[in-house]
Short mmCIF file of C-alpha atoms in Angstrom, two decimals:
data_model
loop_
_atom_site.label_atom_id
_atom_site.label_comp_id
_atom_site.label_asym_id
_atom_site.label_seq_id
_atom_site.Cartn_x
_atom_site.Cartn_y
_atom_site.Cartn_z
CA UNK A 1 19.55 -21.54 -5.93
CA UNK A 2 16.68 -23.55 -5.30
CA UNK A 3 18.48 -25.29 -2.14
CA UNK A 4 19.22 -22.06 -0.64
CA UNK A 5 17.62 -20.31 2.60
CA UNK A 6 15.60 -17.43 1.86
CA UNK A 7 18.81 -14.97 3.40
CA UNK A 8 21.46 -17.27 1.07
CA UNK A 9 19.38 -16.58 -2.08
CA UNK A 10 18.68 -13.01 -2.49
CA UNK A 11 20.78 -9.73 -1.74
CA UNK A 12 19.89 -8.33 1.79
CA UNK A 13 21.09 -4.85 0.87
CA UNK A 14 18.88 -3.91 -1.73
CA UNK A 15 15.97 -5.70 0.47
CA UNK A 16 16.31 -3.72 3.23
CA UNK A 17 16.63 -0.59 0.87
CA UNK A 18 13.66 -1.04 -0.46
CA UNK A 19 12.10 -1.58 2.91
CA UNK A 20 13.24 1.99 3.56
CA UNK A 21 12.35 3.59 0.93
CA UNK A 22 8.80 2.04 0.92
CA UNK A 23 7.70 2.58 4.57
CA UNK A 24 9.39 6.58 4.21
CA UNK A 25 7.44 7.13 1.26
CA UNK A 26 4.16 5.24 2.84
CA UNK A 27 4.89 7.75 5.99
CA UNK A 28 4.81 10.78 3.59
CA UNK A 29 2.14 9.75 1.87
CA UNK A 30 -0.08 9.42 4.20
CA UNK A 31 0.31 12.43 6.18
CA UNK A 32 -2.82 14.75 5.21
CA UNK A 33 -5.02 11.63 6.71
CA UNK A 34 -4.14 12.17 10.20
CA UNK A 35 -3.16 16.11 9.68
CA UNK A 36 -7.03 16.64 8.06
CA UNK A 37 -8.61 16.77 12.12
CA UNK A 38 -5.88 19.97 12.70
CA UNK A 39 -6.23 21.41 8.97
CA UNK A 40 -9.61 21.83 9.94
CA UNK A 41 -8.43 24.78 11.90
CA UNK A 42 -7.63 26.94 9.02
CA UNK A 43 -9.80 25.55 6.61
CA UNK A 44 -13.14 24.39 7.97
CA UNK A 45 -14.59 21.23 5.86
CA UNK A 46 -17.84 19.03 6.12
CA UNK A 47 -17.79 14.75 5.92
CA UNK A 48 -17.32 15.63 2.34
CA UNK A 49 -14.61 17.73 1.64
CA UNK A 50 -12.73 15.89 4.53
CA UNK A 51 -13.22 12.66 2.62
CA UNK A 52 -12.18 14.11 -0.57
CA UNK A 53 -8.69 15.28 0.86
CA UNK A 54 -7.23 12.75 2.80
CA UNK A 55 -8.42 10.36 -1.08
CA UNK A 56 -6.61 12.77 -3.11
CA UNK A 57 -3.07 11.63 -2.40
CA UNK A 58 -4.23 7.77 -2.74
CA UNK A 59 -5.70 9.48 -5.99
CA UNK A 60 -2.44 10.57 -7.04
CA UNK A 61 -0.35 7.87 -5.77
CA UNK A 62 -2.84 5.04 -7.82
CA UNK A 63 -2.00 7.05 -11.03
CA UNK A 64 1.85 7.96 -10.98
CA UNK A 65 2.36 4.50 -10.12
CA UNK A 66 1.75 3.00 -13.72
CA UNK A 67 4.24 5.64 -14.66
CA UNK A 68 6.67 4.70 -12.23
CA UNK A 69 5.87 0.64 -12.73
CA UNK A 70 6.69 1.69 -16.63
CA UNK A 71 10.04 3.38 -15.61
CA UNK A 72 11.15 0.47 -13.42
CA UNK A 73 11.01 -1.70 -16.32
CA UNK A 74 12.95 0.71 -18.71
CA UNK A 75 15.39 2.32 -16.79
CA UNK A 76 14.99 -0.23 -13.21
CA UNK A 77 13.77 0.18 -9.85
CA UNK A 78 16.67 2.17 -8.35
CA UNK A 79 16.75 4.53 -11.16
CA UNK A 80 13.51 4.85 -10.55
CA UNK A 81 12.94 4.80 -6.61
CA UNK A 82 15.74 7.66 -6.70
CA UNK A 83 14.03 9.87 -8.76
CA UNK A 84 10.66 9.32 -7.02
CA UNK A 85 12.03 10.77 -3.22
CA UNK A 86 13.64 13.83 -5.52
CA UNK A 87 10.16 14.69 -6.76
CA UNK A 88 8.39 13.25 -3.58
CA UNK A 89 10.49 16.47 -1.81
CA UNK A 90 8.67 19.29 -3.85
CA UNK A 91 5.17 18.80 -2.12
CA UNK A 92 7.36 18.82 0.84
CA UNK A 93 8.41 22.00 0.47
CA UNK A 94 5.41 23.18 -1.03
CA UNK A 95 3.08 22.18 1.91
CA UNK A 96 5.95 23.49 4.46
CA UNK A 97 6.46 26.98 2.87
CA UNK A 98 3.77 28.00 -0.02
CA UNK A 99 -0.02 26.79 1.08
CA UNK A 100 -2.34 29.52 1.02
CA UNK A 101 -5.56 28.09 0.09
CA UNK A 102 -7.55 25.07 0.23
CA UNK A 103 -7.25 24.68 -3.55
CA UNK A 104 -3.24 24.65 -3.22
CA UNK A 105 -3.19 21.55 -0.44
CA UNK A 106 -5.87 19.72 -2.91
CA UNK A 107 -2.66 19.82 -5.24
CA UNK A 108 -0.11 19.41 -2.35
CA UNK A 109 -1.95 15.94 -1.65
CA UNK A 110 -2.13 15.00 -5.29
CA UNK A 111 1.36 15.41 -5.47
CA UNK A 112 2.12 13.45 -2.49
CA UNK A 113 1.01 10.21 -4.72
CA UNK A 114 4.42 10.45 -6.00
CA UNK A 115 5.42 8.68 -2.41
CA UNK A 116 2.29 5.92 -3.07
CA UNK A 117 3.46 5.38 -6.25
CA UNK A 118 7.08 3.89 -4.65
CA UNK A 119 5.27 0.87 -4.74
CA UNK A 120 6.19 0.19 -8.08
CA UNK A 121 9.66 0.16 -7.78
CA UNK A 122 10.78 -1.01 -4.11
CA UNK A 123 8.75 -4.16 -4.80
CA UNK A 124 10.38 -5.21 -8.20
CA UNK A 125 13.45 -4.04 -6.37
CA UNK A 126 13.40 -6.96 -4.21
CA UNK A 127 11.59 -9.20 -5.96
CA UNK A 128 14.12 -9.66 -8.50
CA UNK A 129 16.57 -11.19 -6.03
CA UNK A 130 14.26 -13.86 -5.11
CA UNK A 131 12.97 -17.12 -6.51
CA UNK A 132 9.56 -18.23 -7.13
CA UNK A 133 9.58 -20.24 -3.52
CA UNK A 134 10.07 -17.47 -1.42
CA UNK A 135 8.62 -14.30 -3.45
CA UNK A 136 6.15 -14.15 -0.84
CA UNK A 137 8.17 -13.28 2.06
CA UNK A 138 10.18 -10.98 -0.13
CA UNK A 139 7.82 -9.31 -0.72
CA UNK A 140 6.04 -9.16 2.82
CA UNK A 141 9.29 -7.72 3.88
CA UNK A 142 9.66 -5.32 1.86
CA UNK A 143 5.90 -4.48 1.61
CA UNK A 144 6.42 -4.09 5.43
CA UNK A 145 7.33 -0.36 4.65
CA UNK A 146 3.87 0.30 4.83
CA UNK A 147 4.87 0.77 8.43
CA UNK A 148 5.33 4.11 7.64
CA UNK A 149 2.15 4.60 8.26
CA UNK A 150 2.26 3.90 12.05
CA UNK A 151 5.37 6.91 12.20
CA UNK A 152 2.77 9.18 10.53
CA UNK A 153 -0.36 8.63 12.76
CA UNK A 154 2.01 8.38 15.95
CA UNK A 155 4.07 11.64 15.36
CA UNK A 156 2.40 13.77 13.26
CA UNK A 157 -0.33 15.16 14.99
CA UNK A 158 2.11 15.75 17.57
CA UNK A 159 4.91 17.46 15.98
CA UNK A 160 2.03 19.95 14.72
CA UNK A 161 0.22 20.59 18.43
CA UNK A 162 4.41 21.18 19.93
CA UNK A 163 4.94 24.05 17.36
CA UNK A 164 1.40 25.03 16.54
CA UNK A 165 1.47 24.34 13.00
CA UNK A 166 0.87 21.66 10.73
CA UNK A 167 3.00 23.14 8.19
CA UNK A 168 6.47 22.19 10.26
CA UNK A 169 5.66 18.64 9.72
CA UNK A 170 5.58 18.69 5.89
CA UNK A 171 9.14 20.27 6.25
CA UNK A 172 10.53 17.92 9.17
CA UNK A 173 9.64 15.33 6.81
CA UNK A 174 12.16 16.41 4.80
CA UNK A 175 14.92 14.75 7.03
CA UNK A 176 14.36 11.49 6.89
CA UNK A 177 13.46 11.28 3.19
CA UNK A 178 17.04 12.56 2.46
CA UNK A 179 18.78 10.24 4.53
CA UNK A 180 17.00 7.61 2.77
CA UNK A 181 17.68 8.52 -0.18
CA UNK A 182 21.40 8.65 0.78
CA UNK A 183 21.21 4.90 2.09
CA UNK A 184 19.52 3.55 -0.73
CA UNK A 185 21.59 5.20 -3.45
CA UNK A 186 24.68 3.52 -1.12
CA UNK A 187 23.28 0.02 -0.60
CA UNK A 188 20.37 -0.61 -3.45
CA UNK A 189 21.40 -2.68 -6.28
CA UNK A 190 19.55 -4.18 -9.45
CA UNK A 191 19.17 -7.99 -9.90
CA UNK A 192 21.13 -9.42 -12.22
CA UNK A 193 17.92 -10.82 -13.12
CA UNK A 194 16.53 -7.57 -14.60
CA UNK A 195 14.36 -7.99 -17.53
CA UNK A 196 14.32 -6.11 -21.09
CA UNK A 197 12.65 -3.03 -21.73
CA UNK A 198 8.92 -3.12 -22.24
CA UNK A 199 7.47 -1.13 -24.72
CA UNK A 200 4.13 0.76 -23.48
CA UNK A 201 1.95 -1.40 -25.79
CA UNK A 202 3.07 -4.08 -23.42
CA UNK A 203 0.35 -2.72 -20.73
CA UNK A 204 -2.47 -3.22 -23.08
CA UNK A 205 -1.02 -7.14 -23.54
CA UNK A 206 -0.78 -7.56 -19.71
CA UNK A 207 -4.51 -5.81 -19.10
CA UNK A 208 -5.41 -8.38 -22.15
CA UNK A 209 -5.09 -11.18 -19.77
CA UNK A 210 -8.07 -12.05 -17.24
CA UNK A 211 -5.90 -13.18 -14.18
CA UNK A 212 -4.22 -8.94 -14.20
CA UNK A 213 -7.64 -7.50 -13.68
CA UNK A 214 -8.88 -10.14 -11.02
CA UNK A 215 -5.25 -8.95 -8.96
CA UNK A 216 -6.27 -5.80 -9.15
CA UNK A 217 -9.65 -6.56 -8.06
CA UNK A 218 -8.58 -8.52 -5.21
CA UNK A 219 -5.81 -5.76 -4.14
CA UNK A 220 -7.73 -2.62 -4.47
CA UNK A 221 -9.53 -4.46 -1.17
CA UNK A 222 -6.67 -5.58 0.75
CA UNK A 223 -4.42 -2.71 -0.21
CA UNK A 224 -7.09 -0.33 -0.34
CA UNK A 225 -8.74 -1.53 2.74
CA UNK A 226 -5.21 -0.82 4.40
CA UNK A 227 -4.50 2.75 2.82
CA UNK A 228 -8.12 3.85 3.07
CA UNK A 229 -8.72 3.31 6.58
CA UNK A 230 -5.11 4.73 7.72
CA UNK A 231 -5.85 7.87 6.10
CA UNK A 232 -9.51 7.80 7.42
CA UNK A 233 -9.60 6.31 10.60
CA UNK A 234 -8.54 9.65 12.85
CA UNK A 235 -11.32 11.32 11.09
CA UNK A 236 -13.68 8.63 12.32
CA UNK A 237 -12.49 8.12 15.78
CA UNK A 238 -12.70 12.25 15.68
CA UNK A 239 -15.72 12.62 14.61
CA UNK A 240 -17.68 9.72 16.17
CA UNK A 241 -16.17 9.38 19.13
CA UNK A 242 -15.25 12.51 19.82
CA UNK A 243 -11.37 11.96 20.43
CA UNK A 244 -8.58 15.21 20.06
CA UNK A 245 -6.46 15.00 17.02
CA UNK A 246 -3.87 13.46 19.22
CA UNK A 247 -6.19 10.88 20.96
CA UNK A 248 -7.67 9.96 17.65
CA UNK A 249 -4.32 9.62 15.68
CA UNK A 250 -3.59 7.34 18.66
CA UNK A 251 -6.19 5.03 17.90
CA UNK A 252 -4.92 5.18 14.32
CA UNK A 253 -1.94 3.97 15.15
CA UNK A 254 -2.95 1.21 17.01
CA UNK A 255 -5.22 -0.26 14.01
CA UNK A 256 -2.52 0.76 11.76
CA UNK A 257 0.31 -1.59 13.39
CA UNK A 258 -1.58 -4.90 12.77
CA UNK A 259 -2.09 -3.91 9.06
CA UNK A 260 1.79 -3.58 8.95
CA UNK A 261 3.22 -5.41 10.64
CA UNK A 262 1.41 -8.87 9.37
CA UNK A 263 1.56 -8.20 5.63
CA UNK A 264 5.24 -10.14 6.03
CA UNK A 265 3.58 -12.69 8.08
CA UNK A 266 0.49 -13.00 5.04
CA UNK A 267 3.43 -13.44 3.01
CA UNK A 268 5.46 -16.18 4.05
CA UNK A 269 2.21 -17.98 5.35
CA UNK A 270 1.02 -17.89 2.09
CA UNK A 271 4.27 -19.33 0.74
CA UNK A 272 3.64 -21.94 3.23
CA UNK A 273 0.18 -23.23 2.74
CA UNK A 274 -0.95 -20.98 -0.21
CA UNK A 275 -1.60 -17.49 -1.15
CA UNK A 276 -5.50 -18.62 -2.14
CA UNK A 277 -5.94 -20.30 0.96
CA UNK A 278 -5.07 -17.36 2.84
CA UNK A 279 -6.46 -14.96 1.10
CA UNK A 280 -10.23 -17.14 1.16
CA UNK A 281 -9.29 -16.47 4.73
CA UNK A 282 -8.58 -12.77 5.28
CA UNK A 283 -11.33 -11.35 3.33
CA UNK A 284 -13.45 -13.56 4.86
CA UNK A 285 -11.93 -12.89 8.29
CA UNK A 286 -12.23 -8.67 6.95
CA UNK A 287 -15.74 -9.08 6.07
CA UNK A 288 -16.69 -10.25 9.66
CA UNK A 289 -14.97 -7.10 11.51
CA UNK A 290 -16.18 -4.94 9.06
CA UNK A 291 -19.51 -5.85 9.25
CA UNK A 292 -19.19 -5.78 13.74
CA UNK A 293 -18.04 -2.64 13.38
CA UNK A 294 -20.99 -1.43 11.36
CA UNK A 295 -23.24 -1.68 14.52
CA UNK A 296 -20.68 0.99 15.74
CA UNK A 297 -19.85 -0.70 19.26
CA UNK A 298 -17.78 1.44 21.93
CA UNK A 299 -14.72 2.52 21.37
CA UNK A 300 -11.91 -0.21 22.90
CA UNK A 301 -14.34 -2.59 21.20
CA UNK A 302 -14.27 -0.94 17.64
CA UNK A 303 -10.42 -0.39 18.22
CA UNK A 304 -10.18 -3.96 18.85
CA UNK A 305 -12.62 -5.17 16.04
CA UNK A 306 -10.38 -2.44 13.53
CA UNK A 307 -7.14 -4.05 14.62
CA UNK A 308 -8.12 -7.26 13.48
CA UNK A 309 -9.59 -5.95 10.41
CA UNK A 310 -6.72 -4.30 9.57
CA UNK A 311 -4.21 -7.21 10.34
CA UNK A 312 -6.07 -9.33 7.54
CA UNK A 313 -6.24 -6.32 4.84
CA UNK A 314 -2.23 -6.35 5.69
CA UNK A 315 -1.85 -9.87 5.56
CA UNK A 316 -4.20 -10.36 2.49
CA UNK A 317 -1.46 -7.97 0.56
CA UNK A 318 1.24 -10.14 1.15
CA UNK A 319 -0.90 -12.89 0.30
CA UNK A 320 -1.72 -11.46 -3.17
CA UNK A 321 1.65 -10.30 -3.78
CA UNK A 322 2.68 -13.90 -3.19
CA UNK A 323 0.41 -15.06 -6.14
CA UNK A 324 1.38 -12.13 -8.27
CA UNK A 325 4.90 -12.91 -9.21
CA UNK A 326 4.10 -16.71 -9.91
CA UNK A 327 1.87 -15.48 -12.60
CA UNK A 328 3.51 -12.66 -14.03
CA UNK A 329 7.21 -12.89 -12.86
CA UNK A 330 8.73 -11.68 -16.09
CA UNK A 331 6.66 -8.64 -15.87
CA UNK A 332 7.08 -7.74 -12.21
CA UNK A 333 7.74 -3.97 -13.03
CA UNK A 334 4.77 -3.12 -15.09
CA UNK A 335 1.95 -5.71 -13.34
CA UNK A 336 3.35 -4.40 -10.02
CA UNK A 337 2.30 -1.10 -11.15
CA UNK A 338 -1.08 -2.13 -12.49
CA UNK A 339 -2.01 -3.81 -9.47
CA UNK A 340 -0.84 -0.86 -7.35
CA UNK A 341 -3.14 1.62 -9.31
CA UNK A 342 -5.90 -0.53 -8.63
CA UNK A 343 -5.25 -0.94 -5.06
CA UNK A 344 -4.66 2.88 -4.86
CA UNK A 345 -8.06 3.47 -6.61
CA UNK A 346 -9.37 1.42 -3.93
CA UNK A 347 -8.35 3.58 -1.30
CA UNK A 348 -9.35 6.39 -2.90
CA UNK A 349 -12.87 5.03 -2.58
CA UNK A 350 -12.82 3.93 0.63
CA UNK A 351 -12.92 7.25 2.26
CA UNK A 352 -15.47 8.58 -0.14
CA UNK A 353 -17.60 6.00 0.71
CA UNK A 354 -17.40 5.80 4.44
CA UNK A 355 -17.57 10.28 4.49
CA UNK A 356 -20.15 10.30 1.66
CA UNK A 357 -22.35 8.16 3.04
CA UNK A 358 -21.61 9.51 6.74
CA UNK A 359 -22.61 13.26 5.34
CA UNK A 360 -26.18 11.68 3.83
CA UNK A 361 -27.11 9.41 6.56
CA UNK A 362 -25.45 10.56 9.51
CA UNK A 363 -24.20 7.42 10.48
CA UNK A 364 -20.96 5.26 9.66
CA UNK A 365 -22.99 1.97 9.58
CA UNK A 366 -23.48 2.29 5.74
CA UNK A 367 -20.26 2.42 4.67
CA UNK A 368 -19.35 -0.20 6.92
CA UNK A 369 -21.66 -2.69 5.76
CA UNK A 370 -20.59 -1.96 2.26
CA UNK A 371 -16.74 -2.45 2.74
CA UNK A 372 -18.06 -5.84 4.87
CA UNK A 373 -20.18 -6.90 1.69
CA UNK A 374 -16.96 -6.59 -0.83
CA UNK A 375 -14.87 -8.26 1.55
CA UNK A 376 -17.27 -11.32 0.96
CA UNK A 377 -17.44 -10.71 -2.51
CA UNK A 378 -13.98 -11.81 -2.76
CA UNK A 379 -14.13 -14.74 -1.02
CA UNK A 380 -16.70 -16.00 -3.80
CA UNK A 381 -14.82 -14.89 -6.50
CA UNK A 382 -11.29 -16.62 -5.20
CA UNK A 383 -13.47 -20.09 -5.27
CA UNK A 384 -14.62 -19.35 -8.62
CA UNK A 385 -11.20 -18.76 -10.25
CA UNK A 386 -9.05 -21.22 -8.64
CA UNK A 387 -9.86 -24.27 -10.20
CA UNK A 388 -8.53 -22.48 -13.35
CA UNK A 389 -5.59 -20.85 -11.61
CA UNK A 390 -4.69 -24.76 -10.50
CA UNK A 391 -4.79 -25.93 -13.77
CA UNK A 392 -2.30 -23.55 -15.26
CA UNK A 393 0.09 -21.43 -13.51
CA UNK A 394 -0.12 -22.04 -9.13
CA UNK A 395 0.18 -25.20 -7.00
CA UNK A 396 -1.89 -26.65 -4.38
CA UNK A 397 -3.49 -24.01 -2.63
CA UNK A 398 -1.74 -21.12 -3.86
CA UNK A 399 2.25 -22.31 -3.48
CA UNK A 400 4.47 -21.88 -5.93
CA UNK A 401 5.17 -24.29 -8.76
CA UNK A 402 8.53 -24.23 -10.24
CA UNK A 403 7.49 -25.40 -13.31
CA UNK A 404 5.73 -23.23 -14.98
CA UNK A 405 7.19 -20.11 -16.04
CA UNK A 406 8.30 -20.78 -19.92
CA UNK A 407 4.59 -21.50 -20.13
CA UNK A 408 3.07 -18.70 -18.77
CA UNK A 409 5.89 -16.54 -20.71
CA UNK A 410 4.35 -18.52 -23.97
CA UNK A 411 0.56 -17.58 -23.20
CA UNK A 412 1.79 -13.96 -22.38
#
């Protein structure tokens, strides 16, 4: 296999299904963070409150993924991805036909973390096709459903100003979450490669080891840099700039295509050269927008600054996911899911942060500054490991080495 293209090696089918079932759920899951500006409407909220519910489904998805990274391990990722659009349906319906109160969406967005939480089963879903060499652009591609987001903060607001109701777009989404599901039950398939069963005690082995909690360190920035800010950003651009739901969704969307579009490229750069060289890059590249934007320039200049931003938080996930697999490739399923809690728990912050702080000071440039200052942090912290890293498990710079997986199976 090892003299194989990246197309010759792996089964495009189930990569492209989990592609689709990743950026569908990511569009779902997302959809209360450019909604919140025309929820408003019928339930008036401060900075606070406005914060809180576009985090609660980030919330949700950051905890229902270690379930679903346990159940892709025990019963396998399309198992699993099926049964996550079934129950990603019933906040559907809930938010389309049965919201009365504020206190009902609160659980409406909880329960839309069962579409975050496909992150733990489209990954391992393609990842187990792929070998070490080009687990990085596997994974880029089919992280690339994060994409979804773009549908969400494009459409959305939209579909709710034509009928006058942002109820119509929980149940439009509806549609195209079925006719995924039909295409991936059709054309997903499980790697031959699929490992045994892990036991639950097998998460308290994995969060044992130091290199699980620096991952999820490093991806509750990039990931939850990405998440955060597309759920938060038309509430920014609204509120600071004074933009329409529409006009500020807009902007959204135009941050929100770097972010997806590049985590591929991050990927199969970092195959390339190195997922620590590119990642000592991103956040470093991250920290510098974040901190321009904290002076809170005009508005095509803060678009222009975000975009950037956003393109390395999108390419720094496909960078980490292109380190993760090297170190724990036999336990793809449940680290996957570890990682992804930790990156949801980062964007579950984020927005607190950036409306918390807003509601106190009045400004945005606090938060800002803050997101800028652990974007640095990072940085520092990949220089400090990755003499270690080099001496056990990754290659020069971050590529893959072929040779070490019975040993890292033996230290596990």
């Amino acid at each position: 296999m090892g003299n194989k293209t990246f197309w010759q090696s792996g089964h495009k089918p189930s990569l492209f299904s989990a592609f689709l079932y990743f950026d569908i759920s990511f569009m779902i899951w997302i959809l209360i963070g450019p909604l919140a500006v025309v929820i408003m409407a019928d339930y008036p909220m401060d900075a606070a409150q406005k914060a809180n519910l576009v985090a609660l489904p980030i919330l949700g998805g950051s905890i229902l993924r270690l379930v679903l990274g346990f159940l892709t391990d025990y019963i396998g990722p399309k198992r699993t991805g099926q049964i996550g659009m079934l129950v990603t349906m019933i906040p559907l319906i809930w938010g389309w036909q049965f919201v009365n109160s504020l206190a009902e969406l609160h659980i409406v967005a909880i329960l839309l973390g069962v579409a975050g939480a496909s992150f733990a089963a489209a990954l391992p879903l393609a990842s187990r096709w792929y070998p070490p060499q080009y687990q990085g652009l596997a994974m880029g591609i089919a992280g690339a459903g994060n994409s979804g987001t773009v549908l969400t903060t494009l459409f959305a607001n939209r579909i709710a100003q034509h009928f006058g109701s942002w109820e119509v777009v929980f149940g439009l989404a509806l549609i195209p979450i079925t006719l995924v599901f039909i295409i991936f039950t059709i054309f997903a398939k499980e790697s031959p490669n699929q490992p045994a069963p892990k036991k639950l005690g097998h998460y308290g082995r994995i969060l044992k080891q130091k290199d699980a909690w620096l991952f999820c360190g490093l991806y509750s920035v990039t990931f939850g840099g990405f998440v955060g800010l597309s759920n938060y950003l038309t509430i920014f651009f609204n509120t600071q700039y004074g933009l329409s739901a529409v006009q500020a969704a807009d902007f959204t969307t135009i941050c929100v295509v770097a972010g997806s579009l590049f985590r591929p490229l991050g990927g199969y750069l970092s195959d390339k050269i190195g997922g620590i060289r590119m990642l000592m890059l991103l956040y470093g590249g991250a920290g510098i927008m974040l901190a321009t934007i904290s002076s809170i320039p005009p508005l095509y200049t803060v678009a222009v600054l975000l975009f950037f931003g956003m393109m390395c938080l999108g390419a720094g996930n496909g960078s980490v996911f292109q380190l993760v697999p090297q170190r724990f490739g036999e336990d793809i399923g449940i680290v996957t899911g570890i990682v992804g809690a930790a990156g949801g728990i980062g964007g579950y912050l984020l927005p607190l942060i950036l409306g918390g702080l807003y509601q106190s000071t009045g400004s945005y440039a606090p938060g800002f500054l803050i997101l800028s200052g652990i974007a640095l942090c990072c940085v520092i912290l990949i220089a400090v490991v990755q003499g270690q890293w080099k001496k056990t498990w990754v290659g020069q710079g971050g590529k893959a080495r072929l040779d070490i997986r019975e040993s890292l199976q033996a230290d596990a």
